[in-house]
Tab-separated table of C-alpha atoms in Angstrom:
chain	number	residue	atom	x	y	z
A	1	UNK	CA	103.699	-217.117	-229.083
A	2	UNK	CA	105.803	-217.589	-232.381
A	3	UNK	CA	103.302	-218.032	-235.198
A	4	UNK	CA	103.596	-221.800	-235.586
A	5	UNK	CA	102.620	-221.962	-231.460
A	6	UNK	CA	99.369	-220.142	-232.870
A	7	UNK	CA	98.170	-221.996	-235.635
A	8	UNK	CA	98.617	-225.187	-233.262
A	9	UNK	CA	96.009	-223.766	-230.857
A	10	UNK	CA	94.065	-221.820	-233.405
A	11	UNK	CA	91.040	-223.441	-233.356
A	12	UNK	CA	90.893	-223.353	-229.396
A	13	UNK	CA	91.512	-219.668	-229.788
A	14	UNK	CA	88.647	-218.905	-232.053
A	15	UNK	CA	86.188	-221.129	-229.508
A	16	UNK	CA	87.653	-218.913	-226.738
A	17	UNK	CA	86.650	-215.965	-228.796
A	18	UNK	CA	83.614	-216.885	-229.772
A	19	UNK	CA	82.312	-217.554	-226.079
A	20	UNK	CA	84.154	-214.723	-224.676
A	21	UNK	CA	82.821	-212.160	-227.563
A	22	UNK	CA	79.413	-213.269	-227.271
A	23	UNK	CA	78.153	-210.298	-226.137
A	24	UNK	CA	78.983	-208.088	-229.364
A	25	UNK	CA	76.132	-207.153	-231.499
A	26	UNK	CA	77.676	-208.255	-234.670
A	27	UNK	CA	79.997	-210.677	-236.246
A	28	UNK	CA	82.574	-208.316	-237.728
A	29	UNK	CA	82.986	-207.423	-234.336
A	30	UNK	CA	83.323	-210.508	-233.205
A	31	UNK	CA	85.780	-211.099	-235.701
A	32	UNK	CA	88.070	-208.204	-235.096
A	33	UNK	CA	88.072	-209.299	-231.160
A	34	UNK	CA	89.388	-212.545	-232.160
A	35	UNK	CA	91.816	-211.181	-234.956
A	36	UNK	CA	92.723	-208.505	-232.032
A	37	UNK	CA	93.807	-211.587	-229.747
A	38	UNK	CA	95.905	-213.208	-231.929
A	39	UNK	CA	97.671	-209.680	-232.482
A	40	UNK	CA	98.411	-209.520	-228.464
A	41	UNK	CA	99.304	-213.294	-228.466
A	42	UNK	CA	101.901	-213.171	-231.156
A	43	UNK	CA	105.542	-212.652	-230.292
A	44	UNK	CA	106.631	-208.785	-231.186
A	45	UNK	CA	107.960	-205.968	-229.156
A	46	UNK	CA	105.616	-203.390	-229.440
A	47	UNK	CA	101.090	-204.274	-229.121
A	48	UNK	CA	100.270	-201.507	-230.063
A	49	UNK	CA	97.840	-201.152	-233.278
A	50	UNK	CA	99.482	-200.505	-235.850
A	51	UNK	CA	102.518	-202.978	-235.536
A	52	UNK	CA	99.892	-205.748	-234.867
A	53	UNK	CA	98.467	-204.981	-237.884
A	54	UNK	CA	101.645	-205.201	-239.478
A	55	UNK	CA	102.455	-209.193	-238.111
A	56	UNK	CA	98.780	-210.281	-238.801
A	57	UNK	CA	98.858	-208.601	-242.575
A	58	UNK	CA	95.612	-206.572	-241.849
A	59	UNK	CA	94.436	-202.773	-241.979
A	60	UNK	CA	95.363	-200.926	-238.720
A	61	UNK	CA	92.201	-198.683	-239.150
A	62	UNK	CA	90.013	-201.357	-238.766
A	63	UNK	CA	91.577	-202.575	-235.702
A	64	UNK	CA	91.194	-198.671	-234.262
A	65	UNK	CA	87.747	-198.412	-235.315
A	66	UNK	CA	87.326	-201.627	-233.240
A	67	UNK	CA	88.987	-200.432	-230.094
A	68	UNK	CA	88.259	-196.545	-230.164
A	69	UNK	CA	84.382	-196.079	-231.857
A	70	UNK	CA	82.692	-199.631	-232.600
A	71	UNK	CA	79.198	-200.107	-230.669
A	72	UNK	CA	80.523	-202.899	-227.946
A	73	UNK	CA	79.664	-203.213	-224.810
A	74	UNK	CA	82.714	-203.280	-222.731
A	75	UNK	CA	81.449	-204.277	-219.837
A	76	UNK	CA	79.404	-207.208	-220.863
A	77	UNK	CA	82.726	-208.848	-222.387
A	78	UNK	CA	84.362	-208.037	-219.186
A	79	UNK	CA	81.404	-209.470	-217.026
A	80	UNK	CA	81.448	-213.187	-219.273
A	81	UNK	CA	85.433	-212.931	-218.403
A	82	UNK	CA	85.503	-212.701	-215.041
A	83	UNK	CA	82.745	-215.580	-214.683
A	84	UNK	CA	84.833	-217.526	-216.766
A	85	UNK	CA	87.856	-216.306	-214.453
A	86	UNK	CA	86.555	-217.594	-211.320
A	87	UNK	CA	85.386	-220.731	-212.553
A	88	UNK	CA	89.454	-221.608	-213.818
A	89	UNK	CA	91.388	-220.295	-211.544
A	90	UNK	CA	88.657	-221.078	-208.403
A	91	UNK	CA	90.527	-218.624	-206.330
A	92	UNK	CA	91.172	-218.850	-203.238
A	93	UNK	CA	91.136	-214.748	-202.456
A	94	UNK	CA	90.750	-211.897	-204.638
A	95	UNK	CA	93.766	-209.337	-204.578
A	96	UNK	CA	92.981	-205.199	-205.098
A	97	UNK	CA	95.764	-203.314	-206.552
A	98	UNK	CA	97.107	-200.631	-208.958
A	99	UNK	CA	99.688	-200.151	-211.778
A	100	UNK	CA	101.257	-197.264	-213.285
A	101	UNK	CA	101.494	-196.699	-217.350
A	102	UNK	CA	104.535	-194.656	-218.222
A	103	UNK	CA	103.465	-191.870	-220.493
A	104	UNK	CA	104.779	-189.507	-222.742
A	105	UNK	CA	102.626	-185.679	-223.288
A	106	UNK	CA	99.118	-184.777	-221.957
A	107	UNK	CA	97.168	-185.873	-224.028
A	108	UNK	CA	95.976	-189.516	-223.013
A	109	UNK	CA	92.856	-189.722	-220.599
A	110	UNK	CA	94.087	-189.057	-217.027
A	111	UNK	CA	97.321	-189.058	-217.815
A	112	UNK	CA	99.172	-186.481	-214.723
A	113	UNK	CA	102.477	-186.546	-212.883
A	114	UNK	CA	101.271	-188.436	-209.726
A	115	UNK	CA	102.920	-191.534	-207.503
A	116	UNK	CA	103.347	-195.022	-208.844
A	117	UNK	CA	104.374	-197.784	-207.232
A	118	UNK	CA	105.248	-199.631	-210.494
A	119	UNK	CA	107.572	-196.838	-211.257
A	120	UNK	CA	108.548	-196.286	-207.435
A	121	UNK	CA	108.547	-192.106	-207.945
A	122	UNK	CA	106.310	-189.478	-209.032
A	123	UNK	CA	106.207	-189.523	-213.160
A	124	UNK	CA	103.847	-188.825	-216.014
A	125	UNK	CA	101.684	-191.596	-216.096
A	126	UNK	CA	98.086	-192.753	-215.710
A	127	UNK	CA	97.128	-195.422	-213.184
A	128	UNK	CA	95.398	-198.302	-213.676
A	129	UNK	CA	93.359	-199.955	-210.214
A	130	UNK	CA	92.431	-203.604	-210.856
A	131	UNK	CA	91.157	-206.229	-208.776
A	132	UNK	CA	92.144	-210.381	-209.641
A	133	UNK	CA	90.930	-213.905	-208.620
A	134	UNK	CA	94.046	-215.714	-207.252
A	135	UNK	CA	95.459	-218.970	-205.917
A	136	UNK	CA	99.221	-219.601	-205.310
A	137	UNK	CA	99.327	-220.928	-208.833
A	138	UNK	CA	97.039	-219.059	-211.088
A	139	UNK	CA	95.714	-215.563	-211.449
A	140	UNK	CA	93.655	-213.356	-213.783
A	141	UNK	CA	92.635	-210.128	-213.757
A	142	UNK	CA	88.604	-209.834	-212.915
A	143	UNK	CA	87.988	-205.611	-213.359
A	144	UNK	CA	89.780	-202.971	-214.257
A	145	UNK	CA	88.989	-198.918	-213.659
A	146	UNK	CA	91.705	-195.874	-214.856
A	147	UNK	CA	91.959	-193.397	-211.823
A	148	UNK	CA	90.753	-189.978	-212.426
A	149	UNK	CA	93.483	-187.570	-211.135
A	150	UNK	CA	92.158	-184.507	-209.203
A	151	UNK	CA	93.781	-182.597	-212.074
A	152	UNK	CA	91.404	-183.896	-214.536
A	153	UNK	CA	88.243	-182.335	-212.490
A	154	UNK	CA	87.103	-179.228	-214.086
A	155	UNK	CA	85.023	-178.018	-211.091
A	156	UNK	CA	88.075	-175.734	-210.006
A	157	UNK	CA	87.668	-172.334	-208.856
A	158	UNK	CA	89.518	-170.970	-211.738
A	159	UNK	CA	86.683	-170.487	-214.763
A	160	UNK	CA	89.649	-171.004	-217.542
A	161	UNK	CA	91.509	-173.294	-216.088
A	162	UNK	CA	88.001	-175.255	-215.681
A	163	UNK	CA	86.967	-174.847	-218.855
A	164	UNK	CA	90.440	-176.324	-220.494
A	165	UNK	CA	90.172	-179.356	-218.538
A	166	UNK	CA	86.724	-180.115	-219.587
A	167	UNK	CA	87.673	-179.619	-223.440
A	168	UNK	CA	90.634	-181.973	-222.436
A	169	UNK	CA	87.810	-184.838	-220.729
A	170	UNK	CA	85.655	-184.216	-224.097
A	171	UNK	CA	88.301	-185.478	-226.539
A	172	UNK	CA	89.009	-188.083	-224.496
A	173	UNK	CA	85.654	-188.984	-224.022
A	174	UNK	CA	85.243	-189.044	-220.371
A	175	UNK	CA	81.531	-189.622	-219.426
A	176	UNK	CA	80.787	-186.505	-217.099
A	177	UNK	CA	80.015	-188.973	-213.767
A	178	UNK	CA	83.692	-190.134	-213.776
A	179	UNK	CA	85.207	-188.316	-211.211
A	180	UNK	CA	88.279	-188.222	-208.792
A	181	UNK	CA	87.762	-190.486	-206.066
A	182	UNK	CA	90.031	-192.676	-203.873
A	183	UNK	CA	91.565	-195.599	-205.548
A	184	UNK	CA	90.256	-197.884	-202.747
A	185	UNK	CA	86.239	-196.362	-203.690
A	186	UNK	CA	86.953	-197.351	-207.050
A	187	UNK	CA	88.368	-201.123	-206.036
A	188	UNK	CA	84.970	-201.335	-203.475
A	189	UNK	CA	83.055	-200.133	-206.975
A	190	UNK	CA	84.487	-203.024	-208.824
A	191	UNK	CA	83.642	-205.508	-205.918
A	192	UNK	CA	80.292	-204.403	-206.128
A	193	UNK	CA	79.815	-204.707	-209.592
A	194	UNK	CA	80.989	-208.308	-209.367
A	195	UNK	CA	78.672	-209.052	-206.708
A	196	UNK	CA	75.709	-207.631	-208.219
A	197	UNK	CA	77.217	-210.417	-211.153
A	198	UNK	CA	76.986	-212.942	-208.807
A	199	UNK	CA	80.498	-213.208	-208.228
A	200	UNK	CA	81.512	-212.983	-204.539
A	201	UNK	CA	85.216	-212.712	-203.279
A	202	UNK	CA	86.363	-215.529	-200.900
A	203	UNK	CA	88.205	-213.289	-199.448
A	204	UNK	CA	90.036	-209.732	-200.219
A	205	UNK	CA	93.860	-208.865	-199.725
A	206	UNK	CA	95.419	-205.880	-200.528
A	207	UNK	CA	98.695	-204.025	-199.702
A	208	UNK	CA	98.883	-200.649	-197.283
A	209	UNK	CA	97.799	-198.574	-200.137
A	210	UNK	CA	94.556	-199.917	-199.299
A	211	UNK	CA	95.072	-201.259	-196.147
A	212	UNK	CA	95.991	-198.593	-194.319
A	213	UNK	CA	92.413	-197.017	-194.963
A	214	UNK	CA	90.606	-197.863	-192.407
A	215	UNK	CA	87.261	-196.756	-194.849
A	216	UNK	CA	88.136	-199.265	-196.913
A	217	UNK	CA	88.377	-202.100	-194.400
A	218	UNK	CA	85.041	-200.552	-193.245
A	219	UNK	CA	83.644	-200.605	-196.779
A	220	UNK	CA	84.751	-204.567	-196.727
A	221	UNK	CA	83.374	-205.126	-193.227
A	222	UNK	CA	79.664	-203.807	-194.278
A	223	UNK	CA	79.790	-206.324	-197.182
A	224	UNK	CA	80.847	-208.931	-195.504
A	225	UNK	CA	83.621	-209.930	-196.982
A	226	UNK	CA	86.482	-211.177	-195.039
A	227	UNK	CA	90.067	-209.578	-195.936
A	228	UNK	CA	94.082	-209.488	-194.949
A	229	UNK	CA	95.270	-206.462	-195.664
A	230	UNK	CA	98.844	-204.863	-194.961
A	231	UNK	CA	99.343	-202.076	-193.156
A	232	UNK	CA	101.748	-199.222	-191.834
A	233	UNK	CA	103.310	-199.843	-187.922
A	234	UNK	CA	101.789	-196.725	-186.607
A	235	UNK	CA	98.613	-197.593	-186.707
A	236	UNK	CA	96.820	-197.409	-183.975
A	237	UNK	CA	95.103	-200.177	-181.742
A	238	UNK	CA	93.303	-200.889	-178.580
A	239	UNK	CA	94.336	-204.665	-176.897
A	240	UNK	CA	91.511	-207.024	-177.151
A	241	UNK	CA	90.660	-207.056	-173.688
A	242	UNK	CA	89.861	-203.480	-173.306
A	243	UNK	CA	86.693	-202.719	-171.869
A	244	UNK	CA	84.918	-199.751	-173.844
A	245	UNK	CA	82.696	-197.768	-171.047
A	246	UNK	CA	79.140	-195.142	-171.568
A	247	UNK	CA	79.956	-191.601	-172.503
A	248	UNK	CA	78.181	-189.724	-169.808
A	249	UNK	CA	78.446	-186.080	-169.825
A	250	UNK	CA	79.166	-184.223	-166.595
A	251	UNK	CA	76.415	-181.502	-167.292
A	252	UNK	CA	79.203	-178.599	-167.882
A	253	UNK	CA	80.240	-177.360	-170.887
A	254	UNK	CA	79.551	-178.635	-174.096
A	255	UNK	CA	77.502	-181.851	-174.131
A	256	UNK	CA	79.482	-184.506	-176.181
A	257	UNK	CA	79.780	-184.817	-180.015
A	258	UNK	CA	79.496	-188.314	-179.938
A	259	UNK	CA	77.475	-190.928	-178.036
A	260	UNK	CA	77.825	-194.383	-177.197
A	261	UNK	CA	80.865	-196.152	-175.936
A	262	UNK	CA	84.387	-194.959	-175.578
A	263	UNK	CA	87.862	-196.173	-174.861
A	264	UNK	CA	89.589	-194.790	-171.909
A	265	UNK	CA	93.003	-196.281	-172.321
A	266	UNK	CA	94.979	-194.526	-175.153
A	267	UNK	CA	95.247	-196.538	-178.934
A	268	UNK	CA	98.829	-197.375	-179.474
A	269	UNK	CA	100.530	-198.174	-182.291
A	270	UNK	CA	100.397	-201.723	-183.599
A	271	UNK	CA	104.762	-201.783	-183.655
A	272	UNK	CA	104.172	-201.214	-179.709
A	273	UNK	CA	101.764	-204.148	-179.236
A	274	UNK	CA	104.383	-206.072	-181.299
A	275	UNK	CA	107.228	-205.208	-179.583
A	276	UNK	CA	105.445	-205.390	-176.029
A	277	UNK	CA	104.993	-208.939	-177.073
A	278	UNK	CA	108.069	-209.541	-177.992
A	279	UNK	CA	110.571	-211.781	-180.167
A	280	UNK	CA	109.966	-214.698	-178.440
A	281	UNK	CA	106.402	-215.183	-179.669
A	282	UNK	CA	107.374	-215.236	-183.363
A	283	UNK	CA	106.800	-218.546	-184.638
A	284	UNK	CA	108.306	-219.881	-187.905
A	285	UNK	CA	105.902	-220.699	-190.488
A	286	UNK	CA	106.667	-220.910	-194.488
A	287	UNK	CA	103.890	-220.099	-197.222
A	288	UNK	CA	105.195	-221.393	-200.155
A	289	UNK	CA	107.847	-222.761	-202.728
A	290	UNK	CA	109.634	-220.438	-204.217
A	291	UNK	CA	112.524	-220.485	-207.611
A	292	UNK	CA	115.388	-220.827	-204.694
A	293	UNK	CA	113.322	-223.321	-202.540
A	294	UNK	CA	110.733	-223.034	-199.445
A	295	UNK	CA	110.137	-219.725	-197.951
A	296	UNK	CA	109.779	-219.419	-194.836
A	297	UNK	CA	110.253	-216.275	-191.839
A	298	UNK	CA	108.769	-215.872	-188.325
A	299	UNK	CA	105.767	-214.028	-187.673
A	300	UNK	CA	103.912	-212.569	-184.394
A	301	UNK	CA	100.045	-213.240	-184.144
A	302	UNK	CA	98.088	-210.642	-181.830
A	303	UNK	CA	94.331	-209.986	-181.736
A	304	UNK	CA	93.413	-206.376	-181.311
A	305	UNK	CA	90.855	-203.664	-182.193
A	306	UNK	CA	91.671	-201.363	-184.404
A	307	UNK	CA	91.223	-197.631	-183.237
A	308	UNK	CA	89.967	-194.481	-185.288
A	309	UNK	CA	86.986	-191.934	-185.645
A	310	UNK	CA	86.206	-193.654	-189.073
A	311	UNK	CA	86.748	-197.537	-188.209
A	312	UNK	CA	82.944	-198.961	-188.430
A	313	UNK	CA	81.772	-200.332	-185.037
A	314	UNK	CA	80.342	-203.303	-184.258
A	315	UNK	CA	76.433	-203.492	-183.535
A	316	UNK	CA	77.217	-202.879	-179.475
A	317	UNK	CA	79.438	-200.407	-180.069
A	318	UNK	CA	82.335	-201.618	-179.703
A	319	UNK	CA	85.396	-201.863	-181.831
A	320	UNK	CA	85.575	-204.659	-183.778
A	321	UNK	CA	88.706	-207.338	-182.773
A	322	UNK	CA	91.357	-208.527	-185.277
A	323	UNK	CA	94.122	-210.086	-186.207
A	324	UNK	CA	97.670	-208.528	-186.479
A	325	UNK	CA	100.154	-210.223	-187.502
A	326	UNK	CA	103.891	-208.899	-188.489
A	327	UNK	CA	106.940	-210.352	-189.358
A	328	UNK	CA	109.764	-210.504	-187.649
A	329	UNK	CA	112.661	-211.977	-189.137
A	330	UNK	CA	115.330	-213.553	-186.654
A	331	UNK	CA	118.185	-211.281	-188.501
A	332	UNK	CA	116.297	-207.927	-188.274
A	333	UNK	CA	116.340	-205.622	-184.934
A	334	UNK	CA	112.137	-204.836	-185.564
A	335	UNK	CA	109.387	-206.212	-187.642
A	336	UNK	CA	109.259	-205.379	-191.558
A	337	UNK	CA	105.509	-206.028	-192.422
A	338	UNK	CA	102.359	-205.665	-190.660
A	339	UNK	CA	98.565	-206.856	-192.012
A	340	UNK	CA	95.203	-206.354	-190.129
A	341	UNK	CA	92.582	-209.392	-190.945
A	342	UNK	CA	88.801	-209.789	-189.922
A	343	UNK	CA	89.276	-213.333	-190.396
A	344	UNK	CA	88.006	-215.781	-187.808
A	345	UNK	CA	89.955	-216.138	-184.387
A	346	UNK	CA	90.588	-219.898	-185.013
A	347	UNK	CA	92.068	-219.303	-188.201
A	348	UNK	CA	95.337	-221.208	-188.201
A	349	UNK	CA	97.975	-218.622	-188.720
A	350	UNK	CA	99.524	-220.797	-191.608
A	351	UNK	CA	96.902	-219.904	-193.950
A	352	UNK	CA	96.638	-216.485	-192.678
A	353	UNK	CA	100.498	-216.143	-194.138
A	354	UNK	CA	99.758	-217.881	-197.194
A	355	UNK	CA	96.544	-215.266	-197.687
A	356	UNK	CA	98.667	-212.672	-196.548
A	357	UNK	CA	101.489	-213.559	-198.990
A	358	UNK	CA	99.580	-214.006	-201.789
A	359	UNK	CA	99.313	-210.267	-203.507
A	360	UNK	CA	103.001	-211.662	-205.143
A	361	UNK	CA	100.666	-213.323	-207.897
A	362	UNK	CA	99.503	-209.619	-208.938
A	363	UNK	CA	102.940	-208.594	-209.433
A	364	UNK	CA	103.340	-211.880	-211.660
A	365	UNK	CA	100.310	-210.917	-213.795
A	366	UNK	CA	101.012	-207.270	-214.192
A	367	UNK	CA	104.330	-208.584	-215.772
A	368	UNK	CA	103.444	-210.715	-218.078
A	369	UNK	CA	100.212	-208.277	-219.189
A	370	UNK	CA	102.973	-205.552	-219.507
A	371	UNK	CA	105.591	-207.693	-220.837
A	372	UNK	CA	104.171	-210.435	-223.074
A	373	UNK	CA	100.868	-209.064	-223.859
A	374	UNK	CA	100.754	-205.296	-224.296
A	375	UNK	CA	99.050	-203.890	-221.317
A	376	UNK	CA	100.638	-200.811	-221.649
A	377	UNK	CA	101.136	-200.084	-224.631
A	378	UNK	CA	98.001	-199.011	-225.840
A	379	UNK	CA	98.769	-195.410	-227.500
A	380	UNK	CA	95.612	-194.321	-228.563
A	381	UNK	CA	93.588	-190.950	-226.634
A	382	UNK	CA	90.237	-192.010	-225.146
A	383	UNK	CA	88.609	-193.243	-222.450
A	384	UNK	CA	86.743	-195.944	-223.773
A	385	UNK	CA	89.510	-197.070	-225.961
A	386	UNK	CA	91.638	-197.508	-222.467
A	387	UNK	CA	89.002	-199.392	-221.041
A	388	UNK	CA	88.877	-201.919	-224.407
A	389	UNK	CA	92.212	-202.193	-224.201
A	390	UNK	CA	92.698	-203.323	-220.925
A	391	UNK	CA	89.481	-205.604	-221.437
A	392	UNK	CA	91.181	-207.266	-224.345
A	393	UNK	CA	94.224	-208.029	-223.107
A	394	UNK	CA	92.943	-209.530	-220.212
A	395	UNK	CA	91.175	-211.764	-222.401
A	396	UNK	CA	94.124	-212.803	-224.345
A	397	UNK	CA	95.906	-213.250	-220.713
A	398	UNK	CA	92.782	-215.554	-219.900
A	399	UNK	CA	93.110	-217.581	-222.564
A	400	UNK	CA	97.047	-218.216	-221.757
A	401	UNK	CA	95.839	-219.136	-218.038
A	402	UNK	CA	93.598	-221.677	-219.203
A	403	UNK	CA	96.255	-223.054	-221.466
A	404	UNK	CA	98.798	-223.425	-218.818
A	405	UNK	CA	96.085	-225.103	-216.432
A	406	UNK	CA	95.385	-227.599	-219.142
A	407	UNK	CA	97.277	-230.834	-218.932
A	408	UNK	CA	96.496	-231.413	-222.792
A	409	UNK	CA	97.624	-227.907	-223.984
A	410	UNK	CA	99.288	-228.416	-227.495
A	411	UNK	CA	101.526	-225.428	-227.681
A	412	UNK	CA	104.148	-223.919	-225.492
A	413	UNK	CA	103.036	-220.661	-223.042
């Protein structure tokens, strides 16, 4: 926003502030949240502190102290945000994802060279995993976690190496139960939080980063909670009408591992069940409107049950049966995406597309939190500074969303 833009909806901004910043013990803190808003909302390359400080005329330090060693509680501010969140945007899913913050040295928490998909190659960078209420026309970010790198572990075999990466967690202030874990543990961590908030996903989508672990379909299965989620093609899966039989052991050798029912017929993978079914069951379907008009491709709807050691059974035993669904363009020799969803047979595959297709809001917001509000580039060196940081800026990206949903909205956004 150009500074005029602010002042028009300054007064909304400080009532956002004031609801949103509840939470914090004091008013000075309260204060420097909203004063740390307008600083993220106001037009200017860099968010950083220090040329914030500069555009809003204040001192920088205070701003730090605010961010890096003030008393809030983080997760309070968060927990009013998302509830606020969900009762905007009223989403129809919840997407899970990640995003990668370029970085330059060693010294920022969890910072390693490791994949991201943001920067499409292996770079210096740490990784943020977030989770967001969505519709096709509104979005905001509900949780956010920074993923621990095994590299930032110090329970290594080698006693110096181990005892330089815990110096390196205790100036960044890492609290000592943060450990590496999978980034799809960390998005089922945030889920549960939000539940325990009251806050319940209508559903979950999530691209094969996630997807593809069939623990974390489990994970979503025990909860629950319904979920599209895309996958790899070689995944493997039985046809729904395969009959699951007793494991009986013949009496020779060693007795079986596991007991219950079993498959006979060999898994295969779900680009085989798609191509035994072939082209001719793609229907067309479109999902949405998009900047060069309706978009629309043609997709192939199977059930199956999905096969594996660690997919959770149902109660009889037997896998559980779900949809897959790929798409198969008319001008391309195979399909080009595949999701696995636990929604209900009768769903009507149009708004299993639409659900499917929706993670493209998450790209949207991590854009315009990178872009126009600073998400990354937060500069300072610990933990809970990170976690502020992120907090913050979702708030200020909150406060956009409910200015763009507002017919009456006085300024530009």
């Amino acid at each position: 926003m150009t500074p005029h833009e602010l002042s028009v909806v300054r007064q909304r901004l400080e009532a956002f502030a004031a609801e949103m910043f509840a939470p914090m013990a004091r008013s000075d803190q309260r204060a420097k949240g909203a004063t740390y808003l307008r600083g993220l909302l106001l037009d200017g390359r860099r968010k950083s502190m220090q040329p914030m400080a500069e555009r809003l005329g204040v001192d920088h330090q205070g701003l730090q102290q605010f961010v890096t060693t003030s008393t809030w509680d983080t997760w309070a501010v968060r927990a009013r945000l998302a509830r606020c969140a969900i009762d905007l945007v009223k989403p129809v899913a919840w997407v899970v994802d990640d995003t990668g913050f370029s970085k330059d040295g060693t010294g920022s928490p969890c910072v390693a060279r490791q994949y991201s998909g943001t920067l499409g190659k292996v770079a210096n960078c740490q990784i943020g995993v977030s989770v967001h209420a969505v519709t096709d026309t509104a979005s905001s970010p509900l949780d956010w976690r920074l993923f621990v790198p095994t590299s930032w572990n110090d329970e290594v075999a080698d006693a110096a190496t181990g005892s330089e990466v815990a110096a390196r967690r205790d100036r960044c202030g890492i609290p000592d139960q943060e450990r590496h874990r999978p980034k799809w543990m960390m998005a089922v961590e945030m889920l549960d939080a939000l539940i325990e908030q009251g806050l319940r996903p209508p559903l979950v989508a999530a691209d094969a980063a996630y997807g593809d672990s069939s623990q974390f379909r489990s994970a979503l299965d025990e909860r629950g909670i319904g979920y599209i989620v895309q996958v790899k093609g070689d995944a493997l899966a039985h046809a729904p009408d395969v009959v699951a039989v007793q494991r009986v052991w013949s009496g020779r050798g060693r007795p079986p591992t596991r007991t219950g029912l079993r498959y006979p017929e060999g898994a295969v993978s779900l680009a085989e069940h798609v191509r035994a079914a072939g082209r001719d069951a793609a229907v067309s379907l479109s999902w949405r409107e998009g900047s060069k008009g309706e978009m629309r491709s043609q997709f192939v709807f199977l059930r199956v049950r999905p096969a594996g050691h660690r997919v959770a059974r149902d109660r009889d035993g037997t896998l559980p049966e779900r949809w897959l669904i790929a798409q198969w363009p008319d001008d391309e020799t195979a399909p080009v995406k595949y999701w696995l969803s636990s929604l209900p047979a009768d769903t009507d595959p149009a708004d299993l597309i639409r659900y499917g297709k929706i993670r493209w809001r998450i790209e949207h917001d991590y854009r315009e939190l990178k872009t126009g509000l600073g998400l990354d580039h937060f500069e300072g060196r610990s933990w809970t500074g990170w976690h502020r940081h992120v907090t913050l800026v979702t708030a200020a990206h909150l406060f956009i969303t409910m200015l763009r949903l507002d017919p009456k909205a006085a300024a530009p956004v």
